[in-house]
XYZ file of C-alpha atoms in Angstrom:
563
model
C 51.420 49.768 78.675
C 52.680 46.639 80.095
C 55.712 46.825 82.365
C 58.779 44.638 81.635
C 60.275 45.200 85.247
C 60.973 41.703 86.919
C 58.552 41.287 89.911
C 59.754 39.787 93.438
C 57.568 38.110 96.048
C 57.055 40.918 98.611
C 56.921 38.670 101.848
C 60.494 36.893 100.800
C 61.757 40.259 99.904
C 61.101 41.690 103.240
C 63.166 38.659 104.544
C 66.065 39.450 102.104
C 65.154 36.685 99.844
C 64.515 37.428 96.056
C 61.973 35.102 94.540
C 59.977 35.833 91.395
C 56.392 36.596 91.960
C 53.830 34.903 90.415
C 50.530 36.267 91.932
C 49.346 39.677 93.000
C 46.768 39.815 95.753
C 44.535 42.942 95.089
C 43.367 43.275 98.618
C 46.580 42.651 100.563
C 48.380 44.342 97.766
C 51.405 42.119 97.814
C 53.356 39.892 95.224
C 53.578 36.265 96.147
C 55.870 33.569 95.101
C 54.570 29.964 94.636
C 55.678 29.185 98.183
C 54.090 31.966 99.779
C 50.849 31.829 97.675
C 49.724 28.595 99.329
C 49.474 29.742 103.014
C 47.850 32.754 101.576
C 45.179 31.027 99.709
C 44.363 28.693 103.014
C 44.533 31.240 105.519
C 40.988 31.985 106.956
C 41.707 35.884 106.630
C 43.042 35.807 103.001
C 41.384 32.893 101.348
C 38.709 34.656 99.693
C 40.882 37.563 98.597
C 40.739 38.093 94.917
C 44.293 37.563 93.230
C 45.656 37.875 89.815
C 48.744 36.407 88.071
C 51.814 38.680 88.175
C 51.889 38.477 84.034
C 48.595 39.980 83.976
C 49.318 42.437 86.715
C 52.231 43.823 84.313
C 49.651 44.087 81.572
C 47.991 47.007 83.655
C 48.776 50.502 82.627
C 51.102 52.094 85.027
C 48.769 54.487 86.605
C 46.395 51.535 87.347
C 49.321 49.708 89.182
C 49.800 52.781 91.264
C 46.069 52.889 92.390
C 45.764 51.555 96.072
C 42.605 50.071 97.809
C 43.985 52.016 101.055
C 43.544 55.657 101.873
C 47.039 57.352 101.818
C 46.353 59.696 104.583
C 45.073 57.347 106.996
C 46.433 53.848 105.676
C 43.047 52.208 106.259
C 41.094 50.443 103.519
C 38.609 52.300 101.425
C 35.045 51.005 102.367
C 32.823 54.137 101.668
C 32.089 56.209 98.651
C 31.079 60.136 99.083
C 28.736 60.680 96.163
C 29.084 64.634 96.835
C 32.961 64.692 96.338
C 32.895 61.841 94.129
C 35.790 59.895 95.809
C 36.308 56.873 97.917
C 36.907 57.256 101.596
C 38.097 55.112 104.653
C 36.170 55.330 107.915
C 38.670 58.148 109.357
C 38.125 60.191 106.102
C 34.290 60.420 107.138
C 35.333 61.812 110.342
C 37.936 64.366 109.149
C 36.500 65.561 105.818
C 33.052 64.185 105.203
C 31.114 64.828 108.460
C 28.603 67.199 106.412
C 28.368 64.678 103.351
C 24.986 63.212 103.257
C 25.521 60.903 100.252
C 27.738 58.412 101.552
C 27.482 54.857 100.067
C 29.036 51.469 100.600
C 32.124 51.287 98.182
C 31.430 47.695 97.345
C 27.889 48.941 95.961
C 29.571 51.624 93.689
C 31.949 49.015 92.492
C 29.711 46.088 91.711
C 29.923 44.987 87.953
C 31.767 48.162 87.187
C 33.570 46.470 84.184
C 30.651 45.666 82.326
C 28.540 48.589 83.607
C 27.270 51.210 80.968
C 29.914 53.936 82.185
C 32.855 51.373 81.229
C 31.106 51.069 77.877
C 30.760 54.812 77.392
C 34.189 55.545 78.461
C 35.645 53.147 75.880
C 33.578 54.912 73.300
C 34.807 58.169 74.569
C 38.391 56.892 74.216
C 37.684 55.790 70.675
C 36.066 58.928 69.840
C 38.742 61.237 71.183
C 41.184 58.996 69.611
C 39.522 59.390 66.385
C 38.969 63.258 66.677
C 42.723 63.541 67.707
C 43.626 61.792 64.560
C 41.448 63.880 62.561
C 42.420 67.200 64.051
C 46.239 66.153 63.451
C 45.378 65.423 59.647
C 43.413 68.764 59.436
C 46.479 70.877 61.089
C 49.083 69.171 58.804
C 46.672 70.054 55.825
C 46.241 73.595 57.217
C 50.302 73.691 57.664
C 50.592 72.865 54.112
C 47.943 75.200 53.264
C 49.616 78.179 54.935
C 52.936 77.279 53.252
C 51.286 77.608 49.868
C 49.527 81.078 51.222
C 53.147 82.207 51.766
C 54.685 80.971 48.544
C 51.680 82.865 46.674
C 52.349 85.783 48.911
C 55.844 86.187 47.894
C 55.073 85.742 44.382
C 52.479 88.647 44.560
C 54.743 90.834 46.590
C 57.662 90.270 43.750
C 55.138 90.686 41.068
C 54.214 93.830 42.454
C 57.761 95.104 42.752
C 58.282 94.228 39.241
C 55.342 96.014 37.900
C 56.364 99.036 40.041
C 59.861 99.095 38.523
C 58.722 98.428 34.975
C 56.144 101.476 35.404
C 58.697 103.722 37.079
C 61.390 102.879 34.202
C 58.528 103.659 31.710
C 58.074 107.103 33.385
C 61.530 107.683 33.691
C 62.307 107.215 30.079
C 59.158 109.282 28.951
C 60.824 112.263 30.859
C 64.324 111.565 29.679
C 62.852 111.684 25.936
C 60.629 115.002 26.825
C 64.130 116.454 28.212
C 66.051 115.449 24.865
C 63.407 116.837 22.713
C 62.922 120.248 24.575
C 66.836 120.550 24.859
C 67.276 119.983 20.959
C 64.683 122.421 20.134
C 66.086 125.100 22.384
C 69.615 124.564 21.024
C 68.414 124.677 17.397
C 66.498 127.926 17.824
C 69.627 129.293 19.566
C 72.062 128.015 17.012
C 69.913 129.412 13.940
C 69.862 132.918 15.923
C 73.508 132.739 16.456
C 74.257 132.013 12.792
C 72.114 135.184 11.902
C 74.023 137.560 14.340
C 77.602 136.334 13.263
C 76.616 137.103 9.518
C 75.698 140.538 10.284
C 78.758 140.729 12.490
C 80.905 139.793 9.681
C 79.382 142.360 7.432
C 79.976 145.143 10.030
C 83.538 143.840 10.492
C 84.221 144.011 6.818
C 83.075 147.631 6.541
C 84.876 148.483 9.648
C 88.101 147.315 8.304
C 87.628 149.056 5.070
C 86.551 152.348 6.195
C 90.257 153.837 6.696
C 90.952 152.899 3.023
C 87.948 154.614 2.083
C 89.077 158.002 3.702
C 92.367 157.697 1.955
C 91.880 156.763 -1.368
C 88.111 157.346 -2.303
C 86.976 160.425 -4.380
C 84.671 162.736 -2.689
C 81.662 161.294 -4.696
C 82.804 157.836 -3.712
C 83.061 158.872 -0.078
C 79.713 160.503 -0.068
C 78.045 157.632 -1.539
C 80.031 154.672 0.426
C 79.051 156.702 3.821
C 75.403 156.783 2.739
C 75.625 152.742 2.312
C 77.705 152.697 5.594
C 74.693 154.520 7.280
C 72.071 152.253 5.798
C 73.989 149.001 6.907
C 74.705 150.088 10.238
C 70.934 151.357 10.683
C 69.606 147.800 9.381
C 72.061 146.098 11.841
C 70.841 148.537 14.936
C 67.467 147.803 13.825
C 68.104 144.091 14.049
C 69.570 144.214 17.386
C 66.746 146.549 18.719
C 64.245 144.044 17.426
C 66.038 141.212 19.102
C 66.238 142.879 22.278
C 62.341 143.887 22.154
C 61.162 140.267 21.388
C 61.915 137.219 23.387
C 64.861 136.081 21.543
C 67.227 137.314 24.344
C 65.103 135.913 27.235
C 67.096 133.208 29.304
C 65.556 130.114 28.418
C 66.713 127.502 31.234
C 66.081 123.740 31.277
C 64.755 122.480 34.482
C 63.071 119.163 35.769
C 60.232 119.173 38.286
C 59.818 115.864 39.694
C 56.053 114.401 40.165
C 54.868 115.324 43.627
C 52.864 111.960 43.605
C 56.310 110.417 42.991
C 58.082 112.329 45.887
C 54.955 111.533 48.199
C 56.121 107.798 47.992
C 59.210 108.737 49.975
C 57.240 110.491 52.430
C 53.934 108.767 52.898
C 54.338 105.080 51.733
C 55.592 103.703 54.936
C 55.372 99.809 54.038
C 55.128 97.816 51.005
C 52.070 96.235 52.385
C 50.550 94.289 55.264
C 50.670 90.551 56.294
C 47.311 89.728 58.005
C 46.208 86.473 59.747
C 42.449 86.370 58.889
C 40.587 84.007 60.939
C 37.416 82.288 59.862
C 35.382 79.444 61.224
C 37.288 75.864 61.379
C 35.991 73.466 58.658
C 37.207 70.801 60.981
C 34.436 67.915 61.568
C 34.854 65.985 64.910
C 32.508 63.632 66.742
C 30.503 65.338 69.441
C 31.208 64.067 73.036
C 28.489 63.055 75.154
C 26.631 65.394 77.217
C 23.998 65.505 80.008
C 24.843 61.826 81.173
C 25.998 61.256 84.574
C 29.641 59.969 85.055
C 29.912 59.022 88.657
C 33.382 57.516 88.223
C 34.730 60.896 87.095
C 34.413 64.254 88.800
C 33.216 66.933 86.398
C 34.167 70.301 88.095
C 34.655 71.688 91.657
C 31.410 72.585 93.082
C 30.418 76.361 94.075
C 30.926 75.454 97.792
C 34.548 75.215 97.169
C 34.678 78.729 95.697
C 36.348 81.443 98.098
C 37.849 84.306 96.366
C 41.071 85.704 98.135
C 41.593 89.728 97.658
C 44.705 90.639 95.811
C 44.755 94.407 95.577
C 42.836 97.309 94.033
C 42.999 99.663 91.025
C 44.761 102.611 91.741
C 42.252 105.458 90.656
C 43.303 108.956 89.861
C 42.258 111.573 92.327
C 39.972 113.436 89.746
C 37.921 110.373 88.786
C 37.163 108.601 92.171
C 33.426 109.829 92.365
C 32.395 108.585 89.104
C 30.543 105.225 88.374
C 32.484 102.490 87.030
C 29.854 100.787 84.543
C 32.074 97.991 83.197
C 35.576 96.346 83.940
C 37.505 93.887 81.916
C 40.675 91.796 82.387
C 42.818 91.818 79.020
C 44.470 88.773 77.732
C 47.973 90.512 78.636
C 46.720 91.062 82.066
C 46.124 94.737 82.034
C 42.664 95.909 82.967
C 40.171 98.401 81.152
C 37.317 100.200 83.123
C 34.464 102.187 81.566
C 33.688 105.470 83.485
C 30.161 106.490 82.893
C 30.316 110.093 84.175
C 33.393 111.187 82.295
C 32.356 109.075 79.136
C 35.927 107.623 79.102
C 37.522 104.123 78.677
C 40.571 103.992 80.802
C 43.516 101.543 80.791
C 45.414 100.337 83.901
C 48.803 98.104 84.024
C 49.081 94.716 85.363
C 50.013 96.173 88.669
C 46.781 98.100 88.696
C 48.308 101.575 88.108
C 46.668 103.959 85.906
C 48.273 104.213 82.320
C 46.050 106.414 80.158
C 42.541 107.621 78.858
C 42.053 105.257 75.607
C 38.852 107.182 74.316
C 36.598 109.945 75.452
C 33.232 109.281 73.897
C 30.735 112.214 73.019
C 27.803 109.760 74.184
C 27.460 107.756 77.468
C 29.207 104.580 77.398
C 27.207 101.632 78.849
C 29.156 98.203 78.659
C 32.340 96.903 77.194
C 34.001 93.540 76.456
C 37.172 92.328 74.637
C 37.012 91.340 71.003
C 40.345 90.296 69.757
C 43.660 91.915 68.332
C 43.722 94.621 71.030
C 40.189 95.691 70.270
C 37.361 96.023 72.573
C 33.761 96.794 71.768
C 31.969 99.501 73.706
C 28.060 100.090 73.562
C 26.828 103.692 73.678
C 23.592 105.111 75.038
C 22.127 105.039 71.499
C 21.674 102.530 68.684
C 25.370 102.354 68.131
C 28.297 100.051 69.213
C 31.822 100.888 68.662
C 34.996 98.820 68.132
C 37.974 100.513 69.791
C 41.867 99.846 69.279
C 43.290 100.158 72.569
C 46.773 100.418 71.357
C 46.124 103.076 68.888
C 43.540 104.795 71.239
C 40.835 105.358 68.608
C 37.476 104.123 67.368
C 37.998 101.929 64.520
C 34.539 100.922 63.342
C 30.979 102.023 64.454
C 28.332 99.554 64.151
C 24.812 100.973 63.934
C 22.047 98.843 65.102
C 18.219 98.889 64.952
C 17.700 98.779 68.973
C 19.242 100.509 71.670
C 22.687 98.959 72.872
C 23.337 97.922 76.529
C 25.059 94.794 77.458
C 27.711 93.448 75.140
C 29.828 90.001 74.860
C 32.082 88.384 72.452
C 33.940 85.179 71.841
C 36.347 86.576 69.176
C 34.118 85.560 66.287
C 30.547 86.881 67.218
C 29.662 90.078 68.956
C 26.251 89.715 71.085
C 24.414 92.988 72.007
C 21.210 93.143 74.348
C 18.669 95.879 74.033
C 17.340 95.433 77.614
C 14.156 93.929 76.604
C 13.790 90.613 74.781
C 15.794 91.349 71.681
C 19.603 91.080 71.274
C 21.440 91.264 68.067
C 24.321 88.796 67.004
C 27.055 90.442 64.731
C 29.476 88.406 62.725
C 32.615 90.049 63.127
C 34.156 88.645 59.931
C 31.498 90.036 57.576
C 29.717 92.487 60.027
C 26.444 90.718 59.131
C 23.673 91.152 61.867
C 21.005 88.821 63.372
C 18.194 89.845 65.583
C 16.950 87.054 68.087
C 14.279 86.983 70.966
C 14.871 85.547 74.266
C 15.634 86.362 77.753
C 12.852 88.923 78.668
C 14.216 91.941 80.343
C 18.023 91.020 80.272
C 20.438 94.169 80.282
C 24.013 92.783 80.925
C 25.223 89.465 79.300
C 28.032 87.189 79.062
C 29.135 84.328 76.578
C 30.266 80.803 77.524
C 30.440 77.785 75.376
C 28.032 78.903 72.750
C 25.392 79.989 75.504
C 24.327 83.241 76.369
C 23.728 84.549 80.114
C 22.025 87.575 81.189
C 20.497 89.343 84.458
C 17.425 90.838 84.604
C 17.641 93.357 87.560
C 14.076 94.250 87.331
C 12.853 90.745 88.621
C 16.177 89.855 90.146
C 16.495 86.810 87.859
C 19.525 84.939 86.025
C 18.868 83.812 82.535
C 20.948 81.299 80.226
C 19.473 80.460 76.787
C 21.306 78.946 73.703
C 22.866 81.074 70.806
C 19.391 80.787 68.992
C 17.641 82.131 71.885
C 16.141 78.787 73.113
C 16.086 79.089 76.935
C 17.975 76.539 79.052
C 17.198 77.833 82.434
C 16.221 80.751 84.683
C 17.290 80.953 88.352
C 15.928 83.065 91.040
C 16.915 83.132 94.827
C 16.754 85.714 97.721
C 20.321 86.233 97.706
C 20.170 87.856 94.198
C 18.854 91.237 94.647
C 18.785 93.725 91.565
C 21.700 91.852 89.862
C 23.889 94.005 87.450
C 27.069 92.499 85.668
C 27.748 88.672 85.418
C 30.670 86.727 84.270
C 31.796 82.881 84.022
C 34.744 80.967 85.157
C 36.374 78.174 83.193
C 34.031 75.625 84.728
C 30.852 77.508 83.673
C 29.923 78.617 87.192
C 28.105 82.190 86.934
C 29.233 84.924 89.064
C 26.658 87.592 89.694
C 27.057 91.206 91.009
C 23.956 91.550 93.249
C 23.727 95.405 93.800
C 20.471 95.382 95.900
C 22.339 93.474 98.807
C 26.134 94.285 98.267
C 27.514 90.925 97.359
C 28.671 88.790 94.731
C 26.957 85.448 94.145
C 28.109 82.497 92.203
C 25.264 80.146 90.603
C 26.166 76.525 89.767
C 26.641 75.671 85.842
C 23.247 74.061 85.886
C 21.316 76.995 87.408
C 19.985 75.246 90.381
C 22.039 76.479 93.348
C 23.868 79.666 94.409
C 26.354 80.938 97.172
C 27.423 84.054 98.375
C 31.147 84.548 98.027
C 31.726 88.076 98.875
C 29.608 90.495 100.895
C 29.367 93.901 102.619
C 31.741 92.426 105.191
C 34.250 91.741 102.586
C 33.850 95.302 101.497
C 31.525 94.957 98.693
C 29.428 98.178 98.466
C 27.174 99.162 95.460
C 28.736 96.751 93.036
C 28.019 96.791 89.446
C 30.506 95.211 87.090
C 32.517 92.019 87.143
C 34.846 90.122 85.002
C 36.968 86.845 85.223
C 40.021 86.013 83.211
C 39.142 82.171 82.762
C 43.007 81.443 82.276
C 44.267 82.703 85.305
C 41.506 82.812 87.510
C 41.939 86.358 88.411
C 38.551 88.425 89.027
C 37.711 92.077 89.093
C 34.856 93.855 90.531
C 33.846 97.294 90.561
C 32.887 98.368 94.245
C 33.006 101.506 96.580
C 36.074 101.438 98.916
C 36.138 102.404 102.535
C 36.595 106.193 101.478
C 33.372 105.922 99.717
C 35.107 106.250 96.284
C 34.586 104.152 93.133
C 37.286 101.642 92.521
C 37.597 97.923 91.496
C 39.014 95.227 93.616
C 41.178 92.419 92.233
C 40.627 88.708 93.639
C 42.249 85.299 92.809
C 39.737 82.627 92.553
């Protein structure tokens, strides 16, 4: 973006005079007014200097206005270019920082016709492609935002519809129960009323005879009394028999109304802990963007730091419980939250450690020997077992949540969150789609046991032949590397730049291989305390590295480094 700041002549400004600048000398790096421009253009030392108008200078982006042709450290003009470090140098830089660099070139040769070079055209295309990709991605994300808003609205409707359906159904069940109560109560009440009426009629008859008995004894003749007593005897006998029949039957049984609530209904209060679950299901993006350029030299822009700059610094080590110190660590991993998990082969356990390397708990104890582990997603890790099985473990719930049955033995395992890759220690490996759990068996990388994933490629170590392999996800080989510094390699991992870190078990070291698989460097050795290393992992976001090794007391542990 062009600057709107008024520019003054540098030479006049140094003399306390403010004159508007009309020219910028690209070599002297000063502004010149019209009066100062004339001697500058005639001077033997500066007449061949390239200049540009002050107006054109203001059209340059701010970051380009700040670029100097002089070294900031030594205040000398850049004259050379180091191809190894991809930077311009002054003569003093060569003495101070680039004594061992072999590829020094004249800077003028590098800058020749740079504006019309293929690189400039490529970068212009890159800018256009990136801008188009960003516009496409922004449009895509806005569409996705609208989609999830619609999904929320739909989910609210579904939740409320389910609530109404439950309410309506419970209301119906409640009314059915009330109707049944009313029916049984009415029937029971009716039966009791009928029986009560019958007993009251007999009681009335007895009461009448009882009230007339005295008159009978006073006024009745002997014959009348005799026959009357016989009638009273008959009536009382019938009443007594009636009462006995009622008592021997079930008429006097206490028939009580009671309600038994459905056990299924009661279980709702005990077993139903939530109305449902809200999940974020991840699927492959449908966003289509233009692919960037690959495998083309861009000497004007440095790609990634070289492996010669990598030097891990030891931070600490895991505090291993005393009863576990003699057991082999087969795998170790740094979780996204900074905690650590390790796989203990002898005790068949997956252990969790805190961010400060203190043992927290045993996550799972397996019935079979575990071999390798990797982080998958959402508090889930995968563990291969010494069989044709790989299990997914929820490290928060401390339980195996899924078992994946394969057609081959399971050794190394790696995941990018969408796919699980499992090696069989030979030439086969299986990819598992974590969305639908579909499996695909592929061929490639003969003899690879332990593996890692990076940017769609699969990396693996062959400890039988001391080789490191890299292939595409389809199995197509990209490169194979073998070097005397790599002996019986075991675990491997990659940093954010694609450098491959190898555990060299055979010579007690950790070696890093360049992303192109052409060079290597030993970054940790036995002198650094590396003994019989087996597993390694890097958190690409933080640059933290964990490696299993034996400590000075000859117990198995894991060291934590900063890359």
